[in-house]
Amino acid sequence: MNPDRHTQTLLHQEHEANLDLLGRIEQAFAGAFRRDAELVALLRTLGANLASDVARHFGFEERELFGRMAESGEGDLASLLAEEHATIRAVADDLTPLIARAGAGTLDDAGWEALKRLALELAERLTAHIHKEESALLPLLADLFDDDADRALALAYAAS
């Protein structure tokens, strides 16, 4: 992607960082996984990412971009992305307490299996969502607002 807008660049950079983290999650849970300090640290990173970056990223898109997309005739895409946000949030809400319990060392075998299932589901859903945004949402941003609006949005997003 060759971003033309500051907002595109910021969102793209976060997408890349999230794809890297999700790839590490998938790799950690591939086959027989080890419940060690390294995995717990990775899960804590995922939990922090869900609590801050993903929540902030989704909120920004919903507040600042989806309405503009609908006004420009891209309401179907905005609705689809919003539905995916809701689904991903639901998985994250189920996953977050399991991550906390893993970090506290209080997760039993059934809990670890549930954590693995949800972490892999999250990775699959969020990866597909990111690819959709990279191919459909980000290219729209070049025409969605002018340079001044882009700068203002990028500054507001970076400050949030």
C-alpha positions as a printed NumPy array, in Angstrom:
array([[  0.   ,   0.   ,   0.   ],
       [  1.195,   3.483,  -0.853],
       [ -0.742,   5.73 ,   1.529],
       [ -1.687,   9.18 ,   0.29 ],
       [ -3.076,  10.366,   3.593],
       [ -1.69 ,  10.638,   7.12 ],
       [ -4.736,   8.813,   8.459],
       [ -4.112,   5.938,   6.049],
       [ -0.521,   5.72 ,   7.206],
       [ -1.434,   5.575,  10.909],
       [ -4.099,   2.912,  10.388],
       [ -1.826,   0.906,   8.097],
       [  1.005,   0.956,  10.642],
       [ -1.335,  -0.333,  13.34 ],
       [ -2.611,  -3.022,  10.981],
       [  0.946,  -4.188,  10.357],
       [  1.744,  -4.306,  14.079],
       [ -1.463,  -6.227,  14.782],
       [ -0.788,  -8.719,  11.998],
       [  2.643,  -9.362,  13.488],
       [  1.18 ,  -9.932,  16.968],
       [ -1.605, -12.173,  15.619],
       [  0.954, -14.219,  13.689],
       [  2.921, -14.747,  16.895],
       [ -0.274, -15.806,  18.69 ],
       [ -1.099, -18.323,  15.945],
       [  2.446, -19.66 ,  16.046],
       [  2.417, -19.962,  19.848],
       [ -0.757, -22.039,  19.771],
       [  0.186, -24.199,  16.813],
       [  0.036, -27.856,  17.757],
       [  1.011, -28.637,  21.32 ],
       [  1.67 , -25.339,  23.025],
       [  3.765, -24.738,  26.11 ],
       [  2.191, -22.901,  29.031],
       [  5.342, -21.045,  29.94 ],
       [  6.402, -17.528,  30.884],
       [  7.01 , -16.648,  27.238],
       [  3.442, -17.538,  26.279],
       [  2.032, -15.666,  29.269],
       [  4.044, -12.575,  28.29 ],
       [  2.731, -12.817,  24.729],
       [ -0.815, -13.166,  26.05 ],
       [ -0.328, -10.095,  28.249],
       [  0.781,  -8.19 ,  25.152],
       [ -2.336,  -9.376,  23.354],
       [ -4.531,  -8.37 ,  26.297],
       [ -2.985,  -4.906,  26.442],
       [ -3.408,  -4.573,  22.683],
       [ -7.087,  -5.501,  22.905],
       [ -7.68 ,  -3.06 ,  25.744],
       [ -5.955,  -0.104,  24.132],
       [ -5.018,  -0.261,  20.463],
       [ -7.884,  -2.329,  19.092],
       [-10.518,  -0.493,  21.152],
       [ -9.079,   2.888,  20.136],
       [ -8.7  ,   1.849,  16.492],
       [-12.261,   0.508,  16.204],
       [-13.715,   3.506,  18.033],
       [-11.928,   5.935,  15.737],
       [-13.158,   4.196,  12.614],
       [-16.719,   4.05 ,  13.905],
       [-16.745,   7.69 ,  15.066],
       [-14.778,   9.356,  12.311],
       [-14.808,   7.195,   9.198],
       [-17.934,   5.057,   8.918],
       [-20.352,   8.006,   8.813],
       [-18.283,   9.674,   6.124],
       [-18.174,   6.415,   4.205],
       [-21.979,   6.135,   4.342],
       [-22.339,   9.731,   3.129],
       [-20.062,   8.965,   0.17 ],
       [-22.074,   5.897,  -0.876],
       [-19.994,   3.266,   0.936],
       [-22.523,   2.566,   3.671],
       [-22.627,  -1.166,   2.958],
       [-18.895,  -1.472,   3.568],
       [-19.122,   0.675,   6.7  ],
       [-21.945,  -1.524,   8.023],
       [-20.014,  -4.708,   7.292],
       [-16.905,  -3.422,   9.048],
       [-18.985,  -2.281,  12.045],
       [-20.564,  -5.753,  12.282],
       [-17.105,  -7.31 ,  12.229],
       [-16.006,  -4.91 ,  14.988],
       [-18.91 ,  -6.115,  17.141],
       [-18.025,  -9.77 ,  16.536],
       [-14.336,  -9.219,  17.27 ],
       [-15.178,  -7.27 ,  20.437],
       [-17.361, -10.16 ,  21.634],
       [-14.503, -12.63 ,  21.162],
       [-12.109, -10.219,  22.889],
       [-14.53 ,  -9.821,  25.797],
       [-14.578, -13.598,  26.294],
       [-10.811, -13.881,  25.862],
       [ -9.707, -11.05 ,  28.165],
       [-10.575, -12.691,  31.517],
       [ -8.863, -15.91 ,  30.407],
       [ -5.714, -13.937,  29.615],
       [ -5.862, -12.389,  33.096],
       [ -6.287, -15.807,  34.705],
       [ -3.388, -17.212,  32.673],
       [ -1.228, -14.345,  33.905],
       [ -2.273, -15.019,  37.49 ],
       [ -1.543, -18.731,  37.121],
       [ -5.138, -19.706,  37.934],
       [ -6.178, -21.169,  34.591],
       [ -6.994, -24.893,  34.574],
       [ -6.732, -27.245,  31.575],
       [-10.245, -26.444,  30.336],
       [ -9.459, -22.744,  30.651],
       [ -6.28 , -23.114,  28.608],
       [ -8.22 , -24.937,  25.883],
       [-10.851, -22.185,  25.848],
       [ -8.098, -19.552,  25.75 ],
       [ -6.419, -21.297,  22.831],
       [ -9.701, -21.601,  20.917],
       [-10.629, -17.957,  21.486],
       [ -7.127, -16.649,  20.757],
       [ -7.071, -18.507,  17.448],
       [-10.602, -17.339,  16.621],
       [ -9.595, -13.772,  17.375],
       [ -6.478, -14.117,  15.239],
       [ -8.5  , -15.487,  12.329],
       [-11.275, -12.882,  12.535],
       [ -9.019,  -9.9  ,  13.149],
       [ -6.562, -10.907,  10.424],
       [ -9.38 , -11.207,   7.879],
       [-10.8  ,  -7.89 ,   9.064],
       [ -7.457,  -6.142,   8.721],
       [ -7.01 ,  -7.481,   5.197],
       [-10.478,  -6.2  ,   4.309],
       [ -9.646,  -2.769,   5.681],
       [ -6.312,  -2.726,   3.854],
       [ -7.928,  -3.589,   0.521],
       [-11.234,  -1.717,   0.807],
       [-11.254,   0.903,   3.57 ],
       [ -7.807,   2.461,   3.358],
       [ -7.961,   3.124,  -0.404],
       [-11.254,   5.013,   0.138],
       [ -9.601,   7.41 ,   2.547],
       [ -7.705,   9.116,  -0.267],
       [-11.008,  10.51 ,  -1.565],
       [-13.047,  10.666,   1.632],
       [-11.672,  13.932,   2.967],
       [ -9.36 ,  16.769,   1.986],
       [ -5.816,  17.439,   3.204],
       [ -6.901,  19.67 ,   6.107],
       [ -9.451,  17.158,   7.385],
       [ -6.88 ,  14.381,   7.016],
       [ -4.313,  16.275,   9.074],
       [ -6.881,  17.068,  11.768],
       [ -8.059,  13.438,  11.917],
       [ -4.518,  12.083,  12.005],
       [ -3.557,  14.448,  14.838],
       [ -6.699,  13.618,  16.813],
       [ -6.112,   9.896,  16.316],
       [ -2.442,  10.06 ,  17.236],
       [ -3.331,  12.004,  20.408],
       [ -5.995,   9.508,  21.495]])
